[in-house]
Tab-separated table of C-alpha atoms and ligand atoms in Angstrom:
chain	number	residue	atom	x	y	z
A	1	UNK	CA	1.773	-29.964	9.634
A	2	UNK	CA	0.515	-27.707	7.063
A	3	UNK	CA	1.832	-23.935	7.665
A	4	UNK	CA	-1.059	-21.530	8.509
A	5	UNK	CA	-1.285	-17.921	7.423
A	6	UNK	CA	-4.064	-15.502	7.610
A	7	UNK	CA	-5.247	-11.652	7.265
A	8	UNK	CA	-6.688	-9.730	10.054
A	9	UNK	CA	-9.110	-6.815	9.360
A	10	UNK	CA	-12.035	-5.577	10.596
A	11	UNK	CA	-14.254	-5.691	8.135
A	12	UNK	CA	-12.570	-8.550	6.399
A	13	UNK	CA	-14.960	-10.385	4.067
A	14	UNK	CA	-14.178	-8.468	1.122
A	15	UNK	CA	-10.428	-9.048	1.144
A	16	UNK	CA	-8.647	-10.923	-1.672
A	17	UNK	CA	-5.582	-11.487	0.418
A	18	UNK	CA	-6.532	-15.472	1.010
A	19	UNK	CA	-7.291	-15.768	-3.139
A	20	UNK	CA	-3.687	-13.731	-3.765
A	21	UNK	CA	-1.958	-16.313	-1.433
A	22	UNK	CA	-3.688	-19.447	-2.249
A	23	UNK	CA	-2.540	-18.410	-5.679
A	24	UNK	CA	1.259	-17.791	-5.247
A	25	UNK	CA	0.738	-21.037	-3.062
A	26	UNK	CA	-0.197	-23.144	-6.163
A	27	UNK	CA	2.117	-21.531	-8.744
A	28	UNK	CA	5.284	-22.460	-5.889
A	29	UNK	CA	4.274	-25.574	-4.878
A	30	UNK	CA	3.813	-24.213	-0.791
A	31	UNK	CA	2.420	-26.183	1.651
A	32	UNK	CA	-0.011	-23.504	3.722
A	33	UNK	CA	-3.115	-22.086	4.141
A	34	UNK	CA	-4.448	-18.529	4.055
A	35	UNK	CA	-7.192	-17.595	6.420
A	36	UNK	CA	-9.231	-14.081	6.678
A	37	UNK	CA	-9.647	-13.768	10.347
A	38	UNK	CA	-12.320	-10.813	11.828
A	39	UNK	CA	-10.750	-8.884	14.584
A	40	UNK	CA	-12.874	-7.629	16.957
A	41	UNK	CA	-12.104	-3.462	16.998
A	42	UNK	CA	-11.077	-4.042	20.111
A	43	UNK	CA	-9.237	-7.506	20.266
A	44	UNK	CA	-6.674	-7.217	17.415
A	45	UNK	CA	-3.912	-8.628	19.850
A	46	UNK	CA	-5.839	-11.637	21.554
A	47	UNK	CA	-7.109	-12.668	18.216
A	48	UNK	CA	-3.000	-12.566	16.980
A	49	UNK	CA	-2.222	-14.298	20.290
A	50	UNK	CA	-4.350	-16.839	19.424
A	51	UNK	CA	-3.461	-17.547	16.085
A	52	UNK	CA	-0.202	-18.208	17.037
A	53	UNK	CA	-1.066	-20.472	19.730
A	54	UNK	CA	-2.894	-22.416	17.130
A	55	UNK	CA	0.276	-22.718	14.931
A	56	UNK	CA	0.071	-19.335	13.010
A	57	UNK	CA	3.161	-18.679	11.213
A	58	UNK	CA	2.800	-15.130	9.775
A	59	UNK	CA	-0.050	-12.524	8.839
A	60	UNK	CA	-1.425	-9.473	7.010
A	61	UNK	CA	-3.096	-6.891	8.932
A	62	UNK	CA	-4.701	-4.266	7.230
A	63	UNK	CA	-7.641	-1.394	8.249
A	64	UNK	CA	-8.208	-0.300	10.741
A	65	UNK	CA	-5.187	-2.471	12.714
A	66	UNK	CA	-1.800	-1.939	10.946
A	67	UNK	CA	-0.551	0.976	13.325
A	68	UNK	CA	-1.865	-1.432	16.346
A	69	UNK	CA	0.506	-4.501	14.868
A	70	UNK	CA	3.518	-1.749	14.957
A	71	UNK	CA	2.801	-1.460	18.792
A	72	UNK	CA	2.579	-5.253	18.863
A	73	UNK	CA	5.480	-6.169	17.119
A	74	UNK	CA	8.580	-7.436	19.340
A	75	UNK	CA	11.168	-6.791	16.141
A	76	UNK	CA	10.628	-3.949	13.512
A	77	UNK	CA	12.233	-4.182	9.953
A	78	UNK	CA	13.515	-0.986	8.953
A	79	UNK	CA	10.367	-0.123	6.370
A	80	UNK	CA	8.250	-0.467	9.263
A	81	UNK	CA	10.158	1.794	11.208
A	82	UNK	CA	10.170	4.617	8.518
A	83	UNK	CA	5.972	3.903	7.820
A	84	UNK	CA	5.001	4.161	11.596
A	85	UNK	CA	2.716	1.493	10.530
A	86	UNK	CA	3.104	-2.997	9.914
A	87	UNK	CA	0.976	-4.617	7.237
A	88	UNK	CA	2.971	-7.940	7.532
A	89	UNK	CA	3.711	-10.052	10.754
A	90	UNK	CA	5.843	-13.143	11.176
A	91	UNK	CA	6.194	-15.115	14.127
A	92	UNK	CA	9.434	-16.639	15.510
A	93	UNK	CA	10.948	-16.521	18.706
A	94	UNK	CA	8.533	-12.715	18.871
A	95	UNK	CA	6.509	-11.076	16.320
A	96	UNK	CA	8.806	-9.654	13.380
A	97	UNK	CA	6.776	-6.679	11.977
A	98	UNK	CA	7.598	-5.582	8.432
A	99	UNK	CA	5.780	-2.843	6.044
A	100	UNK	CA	5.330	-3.868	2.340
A	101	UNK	CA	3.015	-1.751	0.948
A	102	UNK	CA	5.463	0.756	-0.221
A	103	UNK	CA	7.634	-1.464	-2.102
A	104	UNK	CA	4.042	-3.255	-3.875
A	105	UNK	CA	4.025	0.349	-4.903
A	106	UNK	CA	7.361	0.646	-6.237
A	107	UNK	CA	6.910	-2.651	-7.930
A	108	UNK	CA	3.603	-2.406	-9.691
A	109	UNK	CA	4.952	0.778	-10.977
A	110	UNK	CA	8.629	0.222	-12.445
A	111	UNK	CA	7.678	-3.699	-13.431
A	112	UNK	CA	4.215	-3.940	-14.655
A	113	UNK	CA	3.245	-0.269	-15.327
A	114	UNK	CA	6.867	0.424	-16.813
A	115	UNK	CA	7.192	3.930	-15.386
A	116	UNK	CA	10.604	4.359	-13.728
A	117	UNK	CA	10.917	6.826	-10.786
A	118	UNK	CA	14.253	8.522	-11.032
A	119	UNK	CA	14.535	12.047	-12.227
A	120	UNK	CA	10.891	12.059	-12.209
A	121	UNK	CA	8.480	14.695	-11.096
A	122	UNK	CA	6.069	12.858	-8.316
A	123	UNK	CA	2.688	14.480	-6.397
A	124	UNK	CA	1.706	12.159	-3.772
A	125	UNK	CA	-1.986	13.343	-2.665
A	126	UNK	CA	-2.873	11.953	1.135
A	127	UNK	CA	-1.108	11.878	4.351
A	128	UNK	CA	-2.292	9.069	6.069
A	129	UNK	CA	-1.259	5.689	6.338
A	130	UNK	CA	-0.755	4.372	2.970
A	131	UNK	CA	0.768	7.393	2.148
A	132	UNK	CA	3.513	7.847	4.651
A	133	UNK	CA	4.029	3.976	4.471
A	134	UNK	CA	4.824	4.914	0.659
A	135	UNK	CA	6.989	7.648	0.782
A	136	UNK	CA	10.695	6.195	2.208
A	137	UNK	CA	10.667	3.804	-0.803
A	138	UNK	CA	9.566	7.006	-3.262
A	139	UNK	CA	12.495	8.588	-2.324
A	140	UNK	CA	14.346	5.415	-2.915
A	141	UNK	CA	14.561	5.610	-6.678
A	142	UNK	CA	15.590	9.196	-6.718
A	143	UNK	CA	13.326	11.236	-7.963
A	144	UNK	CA	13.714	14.567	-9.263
A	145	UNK	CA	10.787	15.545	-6.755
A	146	UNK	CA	8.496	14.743	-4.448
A	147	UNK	CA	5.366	16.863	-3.268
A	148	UNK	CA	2.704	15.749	-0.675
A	149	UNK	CA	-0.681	17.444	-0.973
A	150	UNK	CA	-3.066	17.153	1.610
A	151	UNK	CA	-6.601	18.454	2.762
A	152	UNK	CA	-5.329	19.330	6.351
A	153	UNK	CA	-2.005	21.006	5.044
A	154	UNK	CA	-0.646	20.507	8.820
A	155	UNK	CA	-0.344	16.837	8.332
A	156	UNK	CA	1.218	16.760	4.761
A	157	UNK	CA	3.911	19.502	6.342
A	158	UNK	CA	5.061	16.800	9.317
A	159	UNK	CA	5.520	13.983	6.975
A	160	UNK	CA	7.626	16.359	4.873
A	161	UNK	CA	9.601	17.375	8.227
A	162	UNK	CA	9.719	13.642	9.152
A	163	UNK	CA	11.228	12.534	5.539
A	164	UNK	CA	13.049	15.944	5.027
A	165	UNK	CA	14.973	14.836	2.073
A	166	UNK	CA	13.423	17.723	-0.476
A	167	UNK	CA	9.804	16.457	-0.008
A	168	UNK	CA	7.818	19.308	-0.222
A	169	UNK	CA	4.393	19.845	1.491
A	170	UNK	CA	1.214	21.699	0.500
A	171	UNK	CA	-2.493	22.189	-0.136
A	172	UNK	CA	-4.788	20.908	-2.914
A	173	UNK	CA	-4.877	24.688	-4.128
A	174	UNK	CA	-1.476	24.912	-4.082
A	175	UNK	CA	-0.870	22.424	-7.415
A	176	UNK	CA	-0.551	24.386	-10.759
A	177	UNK	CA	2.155	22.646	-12.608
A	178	UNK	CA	2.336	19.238	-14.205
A	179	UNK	CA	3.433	16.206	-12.904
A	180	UNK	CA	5.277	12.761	-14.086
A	181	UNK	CA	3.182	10.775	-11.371
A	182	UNK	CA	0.220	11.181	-9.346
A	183	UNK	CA	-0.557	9.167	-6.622
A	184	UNK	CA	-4.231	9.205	-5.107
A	185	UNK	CA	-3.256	7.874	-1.334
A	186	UNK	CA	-6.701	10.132	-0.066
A	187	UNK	CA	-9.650	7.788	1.019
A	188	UNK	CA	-11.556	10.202	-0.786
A	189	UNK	CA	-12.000	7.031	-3.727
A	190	UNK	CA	-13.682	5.332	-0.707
A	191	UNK	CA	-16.496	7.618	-0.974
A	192	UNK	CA	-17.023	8.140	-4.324
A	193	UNK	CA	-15.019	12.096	-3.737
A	194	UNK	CA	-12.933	13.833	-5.343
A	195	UNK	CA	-10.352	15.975	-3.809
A	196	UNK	CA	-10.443	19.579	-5.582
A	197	UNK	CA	-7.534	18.952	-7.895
A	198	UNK	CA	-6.537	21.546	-10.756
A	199	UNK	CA	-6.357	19.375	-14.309
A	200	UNK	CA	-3.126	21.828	-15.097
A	201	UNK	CA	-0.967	18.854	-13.197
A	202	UNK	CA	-1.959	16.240	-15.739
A	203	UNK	CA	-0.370	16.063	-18.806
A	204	UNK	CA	-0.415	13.255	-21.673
A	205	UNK	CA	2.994	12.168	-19.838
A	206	UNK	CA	1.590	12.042	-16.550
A	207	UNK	CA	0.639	8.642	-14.674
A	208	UNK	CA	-2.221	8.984	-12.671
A	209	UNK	CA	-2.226	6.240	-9.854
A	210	UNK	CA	-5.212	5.531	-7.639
A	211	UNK	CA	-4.350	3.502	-4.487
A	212	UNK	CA	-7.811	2.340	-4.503
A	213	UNK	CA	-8.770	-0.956	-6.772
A	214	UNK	CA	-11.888	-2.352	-8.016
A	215	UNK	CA	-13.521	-0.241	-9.524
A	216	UNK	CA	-13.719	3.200	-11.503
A	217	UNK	CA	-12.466	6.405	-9.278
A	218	UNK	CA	-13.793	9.856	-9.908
A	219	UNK	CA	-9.731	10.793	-9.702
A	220	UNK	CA	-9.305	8.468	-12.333
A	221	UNK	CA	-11.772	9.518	-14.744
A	222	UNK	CA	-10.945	13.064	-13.955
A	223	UNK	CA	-7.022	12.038	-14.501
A	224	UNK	CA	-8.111	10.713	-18.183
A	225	UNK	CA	-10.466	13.531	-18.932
A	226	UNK	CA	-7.785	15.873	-18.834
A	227	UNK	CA	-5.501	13.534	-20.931
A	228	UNK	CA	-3.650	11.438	-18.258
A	229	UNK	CA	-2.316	7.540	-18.306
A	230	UNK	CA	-4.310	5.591	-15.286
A	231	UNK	CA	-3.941	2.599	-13.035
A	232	UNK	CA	-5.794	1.357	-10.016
A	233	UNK	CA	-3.884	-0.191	-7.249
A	234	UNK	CA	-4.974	-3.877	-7.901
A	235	UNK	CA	-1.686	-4.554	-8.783
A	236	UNK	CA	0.131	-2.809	-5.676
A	237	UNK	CA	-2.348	-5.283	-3.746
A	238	UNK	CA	-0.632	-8.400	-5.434
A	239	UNK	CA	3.456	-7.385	-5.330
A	240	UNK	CA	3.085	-6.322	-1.675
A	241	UNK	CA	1.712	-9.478	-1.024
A	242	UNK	CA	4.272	-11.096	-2.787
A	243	UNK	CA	6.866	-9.344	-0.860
A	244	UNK	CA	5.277	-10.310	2.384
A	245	UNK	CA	5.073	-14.372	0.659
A	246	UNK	CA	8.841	-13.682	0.235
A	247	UNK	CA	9.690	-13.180	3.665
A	248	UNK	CA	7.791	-16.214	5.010
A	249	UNK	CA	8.257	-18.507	2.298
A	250	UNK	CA	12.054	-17.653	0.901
A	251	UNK	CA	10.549	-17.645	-2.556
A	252	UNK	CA	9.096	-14.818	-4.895
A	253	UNK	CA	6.203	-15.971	-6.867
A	254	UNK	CA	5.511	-14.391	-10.458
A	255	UNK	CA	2.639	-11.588	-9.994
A	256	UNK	CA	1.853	-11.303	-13.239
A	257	UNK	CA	-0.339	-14.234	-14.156
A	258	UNK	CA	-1.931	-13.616	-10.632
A	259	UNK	CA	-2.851	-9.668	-11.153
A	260	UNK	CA	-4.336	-10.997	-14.928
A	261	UNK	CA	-6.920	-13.432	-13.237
A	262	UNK	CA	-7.936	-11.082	-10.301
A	263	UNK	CA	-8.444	-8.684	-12.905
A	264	UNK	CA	-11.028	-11.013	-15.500
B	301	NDP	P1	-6.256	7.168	6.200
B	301	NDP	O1	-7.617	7.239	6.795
B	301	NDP	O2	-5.069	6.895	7.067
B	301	NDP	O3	-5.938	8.577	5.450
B	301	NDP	C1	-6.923	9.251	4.770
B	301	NDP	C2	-6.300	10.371	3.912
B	301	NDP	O4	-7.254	10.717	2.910
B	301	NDP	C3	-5.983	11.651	4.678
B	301	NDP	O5	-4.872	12.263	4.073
B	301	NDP	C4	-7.260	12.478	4.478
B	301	NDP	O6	-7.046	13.866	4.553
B	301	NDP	C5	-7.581	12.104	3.044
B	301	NDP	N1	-9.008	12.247	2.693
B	301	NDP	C6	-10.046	11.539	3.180
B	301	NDP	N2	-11.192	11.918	2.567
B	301	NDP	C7	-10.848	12.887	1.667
B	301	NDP	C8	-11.585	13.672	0.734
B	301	NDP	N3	-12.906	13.520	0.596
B	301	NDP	N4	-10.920	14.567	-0.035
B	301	NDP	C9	-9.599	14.714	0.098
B	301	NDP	N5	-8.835	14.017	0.970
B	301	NDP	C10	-9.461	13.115	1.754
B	301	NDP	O7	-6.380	6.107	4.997
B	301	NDP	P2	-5.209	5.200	4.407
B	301	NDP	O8	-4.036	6.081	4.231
B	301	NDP	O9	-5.071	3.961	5.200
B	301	NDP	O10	-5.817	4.708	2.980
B	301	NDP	C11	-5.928	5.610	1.873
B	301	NDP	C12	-6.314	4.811	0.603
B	301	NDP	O11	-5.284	3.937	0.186
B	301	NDP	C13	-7.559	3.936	0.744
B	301	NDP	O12	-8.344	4.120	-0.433
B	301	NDP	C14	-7.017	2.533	0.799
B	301	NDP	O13	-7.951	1.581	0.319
B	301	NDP	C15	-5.805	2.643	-0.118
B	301	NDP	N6	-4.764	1.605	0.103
B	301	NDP	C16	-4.483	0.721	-0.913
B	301	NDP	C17	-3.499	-0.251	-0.783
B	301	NDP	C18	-3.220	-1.214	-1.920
B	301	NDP	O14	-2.533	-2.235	-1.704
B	301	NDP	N7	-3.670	-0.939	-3.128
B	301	NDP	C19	-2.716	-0.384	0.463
B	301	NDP	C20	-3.051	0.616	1.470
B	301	NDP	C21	-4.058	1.551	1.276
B	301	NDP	P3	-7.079	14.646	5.997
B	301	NDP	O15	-5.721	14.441	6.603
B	301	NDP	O16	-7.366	16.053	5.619
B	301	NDP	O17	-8.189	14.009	6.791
C-alpha cells in the first residue's frame, strides 16, 4: 500500500507543502502521497486521529496548530522540546513530534544563501513561534551574537531568559548598530507592516532575511534601500521540508532543483 502523508492547517489551500513533497517524491523514487488536510480550529486532534486510522504515516502541521501537535505528541525530539512548538509528526507505536523549521533556516542560509553563522553578528526581530522555534539552532553555529527584538519587549526578554546563552533581548528602538544578519520572524510581512526599524543596522554586509515568501516585503525593500543583501524564506520552506522527508523516508532529497521551480 502506497504510504500516505499530509499537512494540516487551517487555512490550508494555499500551502505548497503537497507540491514540495510530491517533488522530493519524484526526484527519490518514493512511493507516497501528500495530502493538504483542513483542520477544523477546533478538531486538530480528531482530524490527526483519523488520518492515522486511515493509514497516515507522518504529517506537517503548521498555523494556527503546531503548539497543539506539541501537546499531542506521545514522543518529543529534542528540537521540539527547545521550540515549545512541532511542525512535523510521525506515527509509530505513538506520535513522534519533531521541529524542523529551525534547521530549514540554518540550511537555506549556510547552503544556498552561502552566509555562515559563526562569529557572526545576528538580530532576530519576532518572538513568536517561528522565532523561538529558530533560535536553539542559531546558537548552534556559534555566533558572535545574538539579539531578539520585539514589539512587546516582555516577550523577547523570556525567550532570552529561556535560551540564556548571551542572547540578548530588546525593543525595536533599541537597534542602532549594524548587523551581519537580520531575520524578519514578525508577522508584520503578513500585513503588508513594517516594524519601526532604524536603517543604521543594515550595512552592504548585512543579510536581510524575511521569514515570509512569495512575494515582496516592505522589510525587504526597506533592507535594500538602505544597501542590504535580501532573501525571502521560500527556501527555508523547502529544506525544512526536506528535513521532515528525511525522517520519514531515510533519504535527503536535493532542494535545490526544487526551490528553482517553486520559484519560476
Ligand atoms: P506569531 O503570531 O507566533 O508571532 C508574531 C510575532 O510578530 C510577534 O513577535 C509579534 O509581536 C510580531 N508582530 C506581529 N505584527 C507586528 C507588526 N505589525 N510589527 C511588529 N511586530 C509584529 O507568528 P509566527 O511566529 O508563527 O510567524 C511569524 C512569521 O514567520 C510569519 O510571517 C510566518 O509566515 C513566517 N514563517 C515562515 C516559515 C517558513 O518556512 N518560511 C516557517 C514558520 C513561520 P508581539 O509579541 O508584540 O505581538
Amino acid at each position: 500500500m502506497t504510504d500516505r502523508y499530509a499537512v494540516f492547517g487551517h487555512p490550508i489551500a494555499h500551502s505548497k507543502s503537497p507540491q514540495i513533497h510530491a517533488a522530493f517524491a519524484r526526484q527519490t523514487g518514493q512511493d507516497m502521497t501528500y495530502e493538504a488536510i483542513l483542520a477544523p480550529l477546533d478538531g486538530f486532534a480528531d482530524s490527526v486521529t483519523a488520518f492515522i486510522a486511515a493509514g497516515g504515516c507522518g504529517a506537517n502541521v503548521t498555523v494556527p496548530f503546531k503548539e497543539e501537535a506539541f501537546r499531542l505528541s506521545s514522543r518529543l525530539s529534542p528540537r521540539a522540546k527547545h521550540a515549545g512548538a512541532v511542525n512535523t509528526l510521525m506515527f509509530d507505536d505513538g506520535i513522534l513530534g519533531d521541529n524542523t523549521d529551525g534547521a530549514g533556516l540554518v540550511g537555506d542560509l549556510e547552503r544556498n544563501l552561502h552566509c555562515p553563522l559563526a562569529g557572526r553578528r545576528i538580530l532576530l526581530l519576532g518572538a513568536g513561534g517561528a522565532a523561538r522555534g529558530v533560535i536553539e539552532p542559531l546558537l548552534d553555529q556559534s555566533p558572535a551574537e545574538l539579539v531578539i527584538a520585539n514589539r512587546t519587549v516582555g516577550r523577547a526578554q523570556e525567550l532570552a531568559e529561556l535560551f540564556c546563552r548571551g542572547v540578548r533581548a530588546c525593543g525595536f528602538d533599541a537597534l542602532d548598530t549594524p548587523f551581519d544578519l537580520v531575520i524578519n520572524a514578525t508577522a508584520a510581512s503578513l500585513a503588508g507592516e513594517l516594524p519601526p526599524l532604524s536603517p543604521s543596522i543594515f550595512t552592504a554586509e548585512t543579510l536581510a532575511y524575511d521569514m515570509m515568501y512569495g512575494r515582496d516585503t516592505p522589510f525587504l525593500s526597506f533592507a535594500r534601500t538602505h544597501g542590504a543583501a535580501t532573501a525571502d524564506g521560500l527556501g527555508m520552506l523547502v529544506e525544512q521540508a526536506a528535513e521532515a522527508f528525511a525522517l520519514w523516508r531515510g533519504v535527503r532529497p536535493d532542494t535545490a532543483p526544487v526551490i528553482a521551480a517553486l520559484r519560476t
